[in-house]
């Protein structure tokens, strides 16, 4: 099911727990997000200056530009043309980005989802190439501690797309930041199976459409 690249937009109407945006984050337009509410505490080893709970500042590389203009945030969003549905009802959205910017695009998508009220524990981020900086940081403390955070399901979790232990969540984001075409061809349908309501894929549109076509 080929997708037409479009400005990255994160729109959802699925009810669920709401999370209050982190202090200091300014929203361009008012959004009906109830609050205030406490945000999850940072995991062990993350400095207090982290941009988001569980995301270590020193380990993460400087944020680079994400392909395309920032996503629009509206009170009554309409599904973008690049968003399609699967046979199971899961929506699929493509955010165009080069391989080197796929992780940044995924981070931006996470921020937009949290700003719109999505609970952190409902989001799973997968990478097809190198681990996300958060995953690399937490794995340095050992796999037991790393997977304990996954099992707690109270914050955004980052894992390798091939990690079979990563359980499904309502929203799954895949950063196609490397790996072979065969890796992407396996990762995307697996991510679709994990996503309860929304699958967001960040990467090169041609490569993603090729991977999706291989599994059509």
PDB file of N, CA and C in Angstrom, residues 27-68:
ATOM      1  N   UNK A  27       3.042  25.393  23.296  1.00  0.00           N
ATOM      2  CA  UNK A  27       2.229  24.925  22.183  1.00  0.00           C
ATOM      3  C   UNK A  27       1.775  26.118  21.369  1.00  0.00           C
ATOM      4  N   UNK A  28       1.878  26.049  20.034  1.00  0.00           N
ATOM      5  CA  UNK A  28       1.513  27.185  19.177  1.00  0.00           C
ATOM      6  C   UNK A  28       0.026  27.486  19.223  1.00  0.00           C
ATOM      7  N   UNK A  29      -0.848  26.549  19.428  1.00  0.00           N
ATOM      8  CA  UNK A  29      -2.277  26.768  19.489  1.00  0.00           C
ATOM      9  C   UNK A  29      -2.834  26.007  20.669  1.00  0.00           C
ATOM     10  N   UNK A  30      -3.923  26.519  21.291  1.00  0.00           N
ATOM     11  CA  UNK A  30      -4.511  25.819  22.443  1.00  0.00           C
ATOM     12  C   UNK A  30      -5.012  24.456  22.036  1.00  0.00           C
ATOM     13  N   UNK A  31      -4.838  23.467  22.918  1.00  0.00           N
ATOM     14  CA  UNK A  31      -5.341  22.120  22.647  1.00  0.00           C
ATOM     15  C   UNK A  31      -6.129  21.658  23.852  1.00  0.00           C
ATOM     16  N   UNK A  32      -7.229  20.967  23.664  1.00  0.00           N
ATOM     17  CA  UNK A  32      -8.038  20.505  24.799  1.00  0.00           C
ATOM     18  C   UNK A  32      -7.396  19.342  25.531  1.00  0.00           C
ATOM     19  N   UNK A  33      -6.250  19.596  26.150  1.00  0.00           N
ATOM     20  CA  UNK A  33      -5.560  18.556  26.905  1.00  0.00           C
ATOM     21  C   UNK A  33      -5.800  18.804  28.383  1.00  0.00           C
ATOM     22  N   UNK A  34      -6.506  17.916  29.080  1.00  0.00           N
ATOM     23  CA  UNK A  34      -6.762  18.130  30.505  1.00  0.00           C
ATOM     24  C   UNK A  34      -5.485  18.081  31.309  1.00  0.00           C
ATOM     25  N   UNK A  35      -5.478  18.807  32.402  1.00  0.00           N
ATOM     26  CA  UNK A  35      -4.280  18.804  33.224  1.00  0.00           C
ATOM     27  C   UNK A  35      -4.546  19.615  34.478  1.00  0.00           C
ATOM     28  N   UNK A  36      -3.604  19.869  35.327  1.00  0.00           N
ATOM     29  CA  UNK A  36      -2.262  19.307  35.207  1.00  0.00           C
ATOM     30  C   UNK A  36      -2.189  17.895  35.741  1.00  0.00           C
ATOM     31  N   UNK A  37      -1.099  17.207  35.411  1.00  0.00           N
ATOM     32  CA  UNK A  37      -0.898  15.867  35.913  1.00  0.00           C
ATOM     33  C   UNK A  37       0.579  15.586  35.998  1.00  0.00           C
ATOM     34  N   UNK A  38       1.003  14.716  36.883  1.00  0.00           N
ATOM     35  CA  UNK A  38       2.448  14.432  37.037  1.00  0.00           C
ATOM     36  C   UNK A  38       2.986  13.676  35.855  1.00  0.00           C
ATOM     37  N   UNK A  39       4.224  13.959  35.455  1.00  0.00           N
ATOM     38  CA  UNK A  39       4.899  13.227  34.398  1.00  0.00           C
ATOM     39  C   UNK A  39       5.762  12.154  35.047  1.00  0.00           C
ATOM     40  N   UNK A  40       5.993  11.042  34.384  1.00  0.00           N
ATOM     41  CA  UNK A  40       6.838   9.973  34.958  1.00  0.00           C
ATOM     42  C   UNK A  40       8.229  10.483  35.286  1.00  0.00           C
ATOM     43  N   UNK A  41       8.797   9.993  36.349  1.00  0.00           N
ATOM     44  CA  UNK A  41      10.152  10.411  36.746  1.00  0.00           C
ATOM     45  C   UNK A  41      11.172   9.806  35.804  1.00  0.00           C
ATOM     46  N   UNK A  42      12.302  10.513  35.560  1.00  0.00           N
ATOM     47  CA  UNK A  42      13.337   9.981  34.676  1.00  0.00           C
ATOM     48  C   UNK A  42      13.886   8.678  35.208  1.00  0.00           C
ATOM     49  N   UNK A  43      14.255   7.735  34.318  1.00  0.00           N
ATOM     50  CA  UNK A  43      14.832   6.466  34.749  1.00  0.00           C
ATOM     51  C   UNK A  43      16.229   6.664  35.318  1.00  0.00           C
ATOM     52  N   UNK A  44      16.726   5.632  35.962  1.00  0.00           N
ATOM     53  CA  UNK A  44      18.045   5.696  36.591  1.00  0.00           C
ATOM     54  C   UNK A  44      19.118   6.061  35.584  1.00  0.00           C
ATOM     55  N   UNK A  45      19.934   7.049  35.926  1.00  0.00           N
ATOM     56  CA  UNK A  45      21.052   7.437  35.066  1.00  0.00           C
ATOM     57  C   UNK A  45      20.750   8.636  34.196  1.00  0.00           C
ATOM     58  N   UNK A  46      19.442   9.033  34.050  1.00  0.00           N
ATOM     59  CA  UNK A  46      19.119  10.162  33.199  1.00  0.00           C
ATOM     60  C   UNK A  46      19.273  11.451  33.983  1.00  0.00           C
ATOM     61  N   UNK A  47      19.995  12.444  33.473  1.00  0.00           N
ATOM     62  CA  UNK A  47      20.195  13.704  34.186  1.00  0.00           C
ATOM     63  C   UNK A  47      18.911  14.496  34.272  1.00  0.00           C
ATOM     64  N   UNK A  48      18.809  15.414  35.277  1.00  0.00           N
ATOM     65  CA  UNK A  48      17.585  16.180  35.477  1.00  0.00           C
ATOM     66  C   UNK A  48      17.301  17.114  34.344  1.00  0.00           C
ATOM     67  N   UNK A  49      18.274  17.448  33.526  1.00  0.00           N
ATOM     68  CA  UNK A  49      18.080  18.391  32.435  1.00  0.00           C
ATOM     69  C   UNK A  49      17.597  17.730  31.169  1.00  0.00           C
ATOM     70  N   UNK A  50      17.227  16.469  31.202  1.00  0.00           N
ATOM     71  CA  UNK A  50      16.765  15.761  30.009  1.00  0.00           C
ATOM     72  C   UNK A  50      15.550  16.467  29.438  1.00  0.00           C
ATOM     73  N   UNK A  51      15.415  16.444  28.138  1.00  0.00           N
ATOM     74  CA  UNK A  51      14.286  17.090  27.484  1.00  0.00           C
ATOM     75  C   UNK A  51      12.992  16.365  27.779  1.00  0.00           C
ATOM     76  N   UNK A  52      13.048  15.058  28.047  1.00  0.00           N
ATOM     77  CA  UNK A  52      11.860  14.266  28.300  1.00  0.00           C
ATOM     78  C   UNK A  52      12.234  13.123  29.204  1.00  0.00           C
ATOM     79  N   UNK A  53      11.316  12.697  30.102  1.00  0.00           N
ATOM     80  CA  UNK A  53      11.670  11.601  31.010  1.00  0.00           C
ATOM     81  C   UNK A  53      12.204  10.392  30.272  1.00  0.00           C
ATOM     82  N   UNK A  54      13.304   9.855  30.767  1.00  0.00           N
ATOM     83  CA  UNK A  54      13.864   8.639  30.191  1.00  0.00           C
ATOM     84  C   UNK A  54      14.776   8.867  29.020  1.00  0.00           C
ATOM     85  N   UNK A  55      14.998  10.130  28.642  1.00  0.00           N
ATOM     86  CA  UNK A  55      15.821  10.418  27.470  1.00  0.00           C
ATOM     87  C   UNK A  55      17.086  11.139  27.899  1.00  0.00           C
ATOM     88  N   UNK A  56      18.212  10.444  28.019  1.00  0.00           N
ATOM     89  CA  UNK A  56      19.436  11.056  28.551  1.00  0.00           C
ATOM     90  C   UNK A  56      19.990  12.110  27.630  1.00  0.00           C
ATOM     91  N   UNK A  57      20.280  13.301  28.236  1.00  0.00           N
ATOM     92  CA  UNK A  57      20.804  14.389  27.423  1.00  0.00           C
ATOM     93  C   UNK A  57      22.159  14.087  26.809  1.00  0.00           C
ATOM     94  N   UNK A  58      23.162  13.668  27.608  1.00  0.00           N
ATOM     95  CA  UNK A  58      24.506  13.480  27.052  1.00  0.00           C
ATOM     96  C   UNK A  58      24.569  12.411  25.984  1.00  0.00           C
ATOM     97  N   UNK A  59      23.751  11.355  26.082  1.00  0.00           N
ATOM     98  CA  UNK A  59      23.852  10.252  25.133  1.00  0.00           C
ATOM     99  C   UNK A  59      23.202  10.575  23.805  1.00  0.00           C
ATOM    100  N   UNK A  60      22.223  11.507  23.826  1.00  0.00           N
ATOM    101  CA  UNK A  60      21.507  11.792  22.590  1.00  0.00           C
ATOM    102  C   UNK A  60      22.285  12.793  21.756  1.00  0.00           C
ATOM    103  N   UNK A  61      22.373  12.588  20.444  1.00  0.00           N
ATOM    104  CA  UNK A  61      23.075  13.535  19.578  1.00  0.00           C
ATOM    105  C   UNK A  61      22.254  14.795  19.412  1.00  0.00           C
ATOM    106  N   UNK A  62      22.892  15.904  18.990  1.00  0.00           N
ATOM    107  CA  UNK A  62      22.143  17.137  18.780  1.00  0.00           C
ATOM    108  C   UNK A  62      21.020  16.895  17.787  1.00  0.00           C
ATOM    109  N   UNK A  63      19.855  17.480  18.049  1.00  0.00           N
ATOM    110  CA  UNK A  63      18.724  17.292  17.152  1.00  0.00           C
ATOM    111  C   UNK A  63      18.961  18.021  15.846  1.00  0.00           C
ATOM    112  N   UNK A  64      18.829  17.346  14.781  1.00  0.00           N
ATOM    113  CA  UNK A  64      19.012  17.933  13.465  1.00  0.00           C
ATOM    114  C   UNK A  64      17.678  18.262  12.843  1.00  0.00           C
ATOM    115  N   UNK A  65      17.679  18.896  11.690  1.00  0.00           N
ATOM    116  CA  UNK A  65      16.422  19.247  11.028  1.00  0.00           C
ATOM    117  C   UNK A  65      15.695  18.007  10.547  1.00  0.00           C
ATOM    118  N   UNK A  66      14.409  18.001  10.720  1.00  0.00           N
ATOM    119  CA  UNK A  66      13.576  16.903  10.243  1.00  0.00           C
ATOM    120  C   UNK A  66      13.022  17.289   8.888  1.00  0.00           C
ATOM    121  N   UNK A  67      13.055  16.355   7.953  1.00  0.00           N
ATOM    122  CA  UNK A  67      12.575  16.639   6.614  1.00  0.00           C
ATOM    123  C   UNK A  67      11.140  17.111   6.679  1.00  0.00           C
ATOM    124  N   UNK A  68      10.851  18.245   5.985  1.00  0.00           N
ATOM    125  CA  UNK A  68       9.490  18.734   5.934  1.00  0.00           C
ATOM    126  C   UNK A  68       9.248  19.728   7.053  1.00  0.00           C
TER     127      UNK A  68
END
